Amino acid sequence: MPDLRHVVLLFGEILIDRFPDREVLGGAPLNVARHLHAFGCTPVLITRVGQDAAGARLLQTLRGSGLATHGVQLDSVYHTGVVEVKFTAAGHRFDILPDQAYDHIHPRLSRIAALAASPEWIYFGTLAQRASSHRALRHTLRAVRGQRFFDINLRDPWICPDRIRWSLQHADVVKANDAELARIAQLSGLEETSAEAQAHTLVRQYHLRGVLVTCGAAGAWWLDDSAEPITVASESVENIRDTVGAGDAFSAVFILGQLRGWDLTATLQRAHRFAGAICQIRGAIPDHDDFYKPFTEEWSSLK
């Protein structure tokens, strides 16, 4: 059963990822929520879907997975979000359609859902801030206390430097991949050239608890106001199907580790291994809860 003490609020997009051969449910907040629920937490999504077939499918899937739906708003004007996922020689590419239901999350309804949830952690990213939903996020963060996890998750052309700076100002923990960290440093006009120096500057400038950086097959690292980063080396991952949702898997286990009081080295190791396992399946979310069982059994006896 979910542990009601560990409530995580997730603000942003849920949508349909349209692959060349199939459609799957997606959006970083949904992916993170699904993993957290499987690991025994209580995620609450604040999002918006259209009153259309895709929105009905999303709601049905959420309910079938045991996820709360009281924070999911219905929109009679705008359609449920859709992302076209295309594979290239360099990896997967996302074509994100504009003006979707998740761009119009209602501020007052968001505040009500946030107050009812009373979360320990609040997760948010950048994509859902590209339009009027940014105002709803402001209302949400003002309504509740809790650690704020900002997943940078840059998606061209939907990048607004002002809203990235605002998000950094309102975050406690910031997660980026190595390419996103370099992009943030460029957008922020940082003079530092090394990734560690850039992260140090962000921690000091925005008074962050720390910066979490994923480097794909090269591992991951965490840096706070200490002198040296905490790093985890890569483990070999065989039979990679695709890397869609690997970063979301990492985020979910990092938040889980914070909730359970794991030390940072163990948290990074477990997050990296779980993200690698997600790369061995198609898409960001496994079809069955059995996928999580080896991890829950192993972690239940560890600190």
GROMACS .gro file of N, CA, C and O in nm, residues 62-123:
model
  248
   62LEU      N    1  -0.468   0.636  -1.535
   62LEU     CA    2  -0.429   0.681  -1.401
   62LEU      C    3  -0.507   0.605  -1.295
   62LEU      O    4  -0.450   0.556  -1.197
   63ARG      N    5  -0.638   0.597  -1.314
   63ARG     CA    6  -0.721   0.526  -1.215
   63ARG      C    7  -0.684   0.378  -1.208
   63ARG      O    8  -0.678   0.320  -1.099
   64GLY      N    9  -0.659   0.318  -1.324
   64GLY     CA   10  -0.622   0.177  -1.328
   64GLY      C   11  -0.489   0.150  -1.261
   64GLY      O   12  -0.465   0.039  -1.211
   65SER      N   13  -0.402   0.251  -1.259
   65SER     CA   14  -0.271   0.236  -1.195
   65SER      C   15  -0.274   0.274  -1.048
   65SER      O   16  -0.171   0.266  -0.980
   66GLY      N   17  -0.390   0.316  -0.999
   66GLY     CA   18  -0.402   0.354  -0.859
   66GLY      C   19  -0.357   0.495  -0.830
   66GLY      O   20  -0.342   0.532  -0.712
   67LEU      N   21  -0.337   0.577  -0.933
   67LEU     CA   22  -0.293   0.714  -0.914
   67LEU      C   23  -0.413   0.806  -0.891
   67LEU      O   24  -0.518   0.791  -0.953
   68ALA      N   25  -0.395   0.904  -0.803
   68ALA     CA   26  -0.502   1.000  -0.775
   68ALA      C   27  -0.528   1.087  -0.897
   68ALA      O   28  -0.435   1.123  -0.971
   69THR      N   29  -0.653   1.123  -0.919
   69THR     CA   30  -0.690   1.205  -1.035
   69THR      C   31  -0.754   1.337  -0.995
   69THR      O   32  -0.794   1.415  -1.082
   70HIS      N   33  -0.763   1.368  -0.865
   70HIS     CA   34  -0.835   1.489  -0.825
   70HIS      C   35  -0.759   1.616  -0.865
   70HIS      O   36  -0.818   1.724  -0.868
   71GLY      N   37  -0.631   1.606  -0.899
   71GLY     CA   38  -0.556   1.722  -0.945
   71GLY      C   39  -0.553   1.735  -1.097
   71GLY      O   40  -0.490   1.828  -1.149
   72VAL      N   41  -0.620   1.646  -1.167
   72VAL     CA   42  -0.624   1.649  -1.313
   72VAL      C   43  -0.745   1.732  -1.357
   72VAL      O   44  -0.859   1.694  -1.334
   73GLN      N   45  -0.719   1.844  -1.421
   73GLN     CA   46  -0.826   1.933  -1.467
   73GLN      C   47  -0.871   1.895  -1.609
   73GLN      O   48  -0.792   1.842  -1.687
   74LEU      N   49  -0.997   1.923  -1.640
   74LEU     CA   50  -1.053   1.894  -1.772
   74LEU      C   51  -1.072   2.024  -1.849
   74LEU      O   52  -1.120   2.123  -1.793
   75ASP      N   53  -1.037   2.022  -1.975
   75ASP     CA   54  -1.045   2.142  -2.060
   75ASP      C   55  -1.139   2.115  -2.177
   75ASP      O   56  -1.121   2.018  -2.251
   76SER      N   57  -1.239   2.202  -2.193
   76SER     CA   58  -1.335   2.185  -2.302
   76SER      C   59  -1.293   2.257  -2.430
   76SER      O   60  -1.360   2.243  -2.533
   77VAL      N   61  -1.182   2.330  -2.425
   77VAL     CA   62  -1.136   2.407  -2.541
   77VAL      C   63  -1.011   2.347  -2.604
   77VAL      O   64  -1.003   2.327  -2.726
   78TYR      N   65  -0.912   2.317  -2.521
   78TYR     CA   66  -0.784   2.271  -2.571
   78TYR      C   67  -0.772   2.119  -2.562
   78TYR      O   68  -0.826   2.056  -2.470
   79HIS      N   69  -0.700   2.062  -2.657
   79HIS     CA   70  -0.686   1.916  -2.665
   79HIS      C   71  -0.579   1.864  -2.570
   79HIS      O   72  -0.488   1.937  -2.529
   80THR      N   73  -0.591   1.737  -2.537
   80THR     CA   74  -0.487   1.668  -2.461
   80THR      C   75  -0.355   1.675  -2.537
   80THR      O   76  -0.350   1.663  -2.659
   81GLY      N   77  -0.247   1.693  -2.462
   81GLY     CA   78  -0.116   1.709  -2.523
   81GLY      C   79  -0.070   1.588  -2.603
   81GLY      O   80  -0.097   1.473  -2.566
   82VAL      N   81   0.000   1.617  -2.712
   82VAL     CA   82   0.057   1.513  -2.798
   82VAL      C   83   0.202   1.549  -2.830
   82VAL      O   84   0.232   1.666  -2.857
   83VAL      N   85   0.289   1.450  -2.826
   83VAL     CA   86   0.429   1.466  -2.866
   83VAL      C   87   0.461   1.360  -2.970
   83VAL      O   88   0.435   1.241  -2.949
   84GLU      N   89   0.516   1.405  -3.081
   84GLU     CA   90   0.563   1.312  -3.184
   84GLU      C   91   0.707   1.272  -3.151
   84GLU      O   92   0.796   1.357  -3.146
   85VAL      N   93   0.730   1.142  -3.127
   85VAL     CA   94   0.863   1.093  -3.095
   85VAL      C   95   0.923   1.027  -3.219
   85VAL      O   96   0.865   0.935  -3.276
   86LYS      N   97   1.038   1.078  -3.260
   86LYS     CA   98   1.104   1.026  -3.380
   86LYS      C   99   1.245   0.982  -3.344
   86LYS      O  100   1.312   1.045  -3.262
   87PHE      N  101   1.288   0.874  -3.405
   87PHE     CA  102   1.421   0.822  -3.378
   87PHE      C  103   1.515   0.859  -3.492
   87PHE      O  104   1.483   0.843  -3.610
   88THR      N  105   1.633   0.909  -3.453
   88THR     CA  106   1.736   0.947  -3.549
   88THR      C  107   1.865   0.876  -3.511
   88THR      O  108   1.874   0.806  -3.410
   89ALA      N  109   1.968   0.897  -3.592
   89ALA     CA  110   2.098   0.836  -3.563
   89ALA      C  111   2.155   0.888  -3.432
   89ALA      O  112   2.233   0.819  -3.363
   90ALA      N  113   2.115   1.008  -3.393
   90ALA     CA  114   2.166   1.068  -3.268
   90ALA      C  115   2.079   1.033  -3.147
   90ALA      O  116   2.108   1.075  -3.036
   91GLY      N  117   1.971   0.957  -3.167
   91GLY     CA  118   1.881   0.924  -3.057
   91GLY      C  119   1.739   0.966  -3.088
   91GLY      O  120   1.705   0.993  -3.202
   92HIS      N  121   1.657   0.976  -2.984
   92HIS     CA  122   1.517   1.014  -3.006
   92HIS      C  123   1.503   1.166  -3.009
   92HIS      O  124   1.577   1.239  -2.945
   93ARG      N  125   1.404   1.212  -3.086
   93ARG     CA  126   1.376   1.355  -3.098
   93ARG      C  127   1.227   1.375  -3.074
   93ARG      O  128   1.143   1.296  -3.114
   94PHE      N  129   1.194   1.487  -3.004
   94PHE     CA  130   1.056   1.515  -2.969
   94PHE      C  131   1.005   1.634  -3.048
   94PHE      O  132   1.068   1.740  -3.049
   95ASP      N  133   0.892   1.617  -3.115
   95ASP     CA  134   0.821   1.729  -3.176
   95ASP      C  135   0.698   1.755  -3.091
   95ASP      O  136   0.600   1.679  -3.093
   96ILE      N  137   0.702   1.865  -3.015
   96ILE     CA  138   0.600   1.893  -2.915
   96ILE      C  139   0.502   1.994  -2.970
   96ILE      O  140   0.539   2.107  -3.004
   97LEU      N  141   0.377   1.954  -2.980
   97LEU     CA  142   0.275   2.041  -3.038
   97LEU      C  143   0.244   2.157  -2.944
   97LEU      O  144   0.246   2.141  -2.821
   98PRO      N  145   0.211   2.274  -2.998
   98PRO     CA  146   0.183   2.391  -2.914
   98PRO      C  147   0.039   2.395  -2.866
   98PRO      O  148  -0.049   2.325  -2.917
   99ASP      N  149   0.015   2.481  -2.767
   99ASP     CA  150  -0.118   2.518  -2.721
   99ASP      C  151  -0.205   2.396  -2.688
   99ASP      O  152  -0.313   2.377  -2.744
  100GLN      N  153  -0.156   2.317  -2.595
  100GLN     CA  154  -0.226   2.197  -2.551
  100GLN      C  155  -0.294   2.223  -2.416
  100GLN      O  156  -0.270   2.325  -2.350
  101ALA      N  157  -0.375   2.130  -2.372
  101ALA     CA  158  -0.449   2.149  -2.247
  101ALA      C  159  -0.356   2.177  -2.130
  101ALA      O  160  -0.386   2.262  -2.045
  102TYR      N  161  -0.240   2.108  -2.123
  102TYR     CA  162  -0.151   2.129  -2.009
  102TYR      C  163  -0.087   2.268  -2.010
  102TYR      O  164  -0.024   2.308  -1.911
  103ASP      N  165  -0.101   2.343  -2.119
  103ASP     CA  166  -0.054   2.482  -2.122
  103ASP      C  167  -0.149   2.576  -2.049
  103ASP      O  168  -0.118   2.695  -2.033
  104HIS      N  169  -0.264   2.527  -2.007
  104HIS     CA  170  -0.369   2.613  -1.951
  104HIS      C  171  -0.418   2.561  -1.816
  104HIS      O  172  -0.537   2.566  -1.787
  105ILE      N  173  -0.327   2.513  -1.734
  105ILE     CA  174  -0.362   2.468  -1.599
  105ILE      C  175  -0.415   2.586  -1.519
  105ILE      O  176  -0.357   2.694  -1.518
  106HIS      N  177  -0.526   2.565  -1.451
  106HIS     CA  178  -0.596   2.674  -1.382
  106HIS      C  179  -0.532   2.700  -1.245
  106HIS      O  180  -0.517   2.609  -1.163
  107PRO      N  181  -0.495   2.826  -1.215
  107PRO     CA  182  -0.425   2.856  -1.089
  107PRO      C  183  -0.503   2.822  -0.963
  107PRO      O  184  -0.449   2.760  -0.870
  108ARG      N  185  -0.631   2.861  -0.957
  108ARG     CA  186  -0.708   2.839  -0.834
  108ARG      C  187  -0.727   2.690  -0.808
  108ARG      O  188  -0.713   2.643  -0.694
  109LEU      N  189  -0.760   2.615  -0.912
  109LEU     CA  190  -0.777   2.471  -0.897
  109LEU      C  191  -0.646   2.404  -0.856
  109LEU      O  192  -0.645   2.309  -0.777
  110SER      N  193  -0.535   2.455  -0.908
  110SER     CA  194  -0.403   2.401  -0.871
  110SER      C  195  -0.375   2.425  -0.724
  110SER      O  196  -0.325   2.337  -0.653
  111ARG      N  197  -0.407   2.545  -0.678
  111ARG     CA  198  -0.383   2.578  -0.537
  111ARG      C  199  -0.466   2.488  -0.446
  111ARG      O  200  -0.416   2.439  -0.343
  112ILE      N  201  -0.590   2.464  -0.482
  112ILE     CA  202  -0.676   2.379  -0.400
  112ILE      C  203  -0.619   2.237  -0.392
  112ILE      O  204  -0.611   2.177  -0.284
  113ALA      N  205  -0.577   2.183  -0.506
  113ALA     CA  206  -0.521   2.048  -0.507
  113ALA      C  207  -0.392   2.040  -0.427
  113ALA      O  208  -0.367   1.941  -0.356
  114ALA      N  209  -0.310   2.145  -0.436
  114ALA     CA  210  -0.184   2.146  -0.362
  114ALA      C  211  -0.208   2.150  -0.211
  114ALA      O  212  -0.144   2.078  -0.134
  115LEU      N  213  -0.301   2.235  -0.168
  115LEU     CA  214  -0.332   2.245  -0.026
  115LEU      C  215  -0.386   2.113   0.028
  115LEU      O  216  -0.353   2.071   0.140
  116ALA      N  217  -0.468   2.047  -0.051
  116ALA     CA  218  -0.524   1.918  -0.007
  116ALA      C  219  -0.416   1.811   0.004
  116ALA      O  220  -0.423   1.723   0.090
  117ALA      N  221  -0.315   1.819  -0.082
  117ALA     CA  222  -0.210   1.717  -0.084
  117ALA      C  223  -0.112   1.732   0.031
  117ALA      O  224  -0.064   1.633   0.087
  118SER      N  225  -0.075   1.857   0.067
  118SER     CA  226   0.024   1.884   0.171
  118SER      C  227   0.150   1.800   0.150
  118SER      O  228   0.187   1.716   0.234
  119PRO      N  229   0.220   1.819   0.037
  119PRO     CA  230   0.329   1.728  -0.002
  119PRO      C  231   0.460   1.755   0.072
  119PRO      O  232   0.486   1.865   0.121
  120GLU      N  233   0.543   1.651   0.077
  120GLU     CA  234   0.679   1.666   0.127
  120GLU      C  235   0.772   1.717   0.017
  120GLU      O  236   0.869   1.787   0.046
  121TRP      N  237   0.745   1.679  -0.106
  121TRP     CA  238   0.825   1.723  -0.221
  121TRP      C  239   0.732   1.773  -0.330
  121TRP      O  240   0.620   1.721  -0.345
  122ILE      N  241   0.779   1.871  -0.406
  122ILE     CA  242   0.708   1.923  -0.523
  122ILE      C  243   0.801   1.913  -0.642
  122ILE      O  244   0.913   1.966  -0.639
  123TYR      N  245   0.754   1.844  -0.745
  123TYR     CA  246   0.831   1.824  -0.868
  123TYR      C  247   0.773   1.913  -0.978
  123TYR      O  248   0.651   1.915  -0.998
   0.00000   0.00000   0.00000
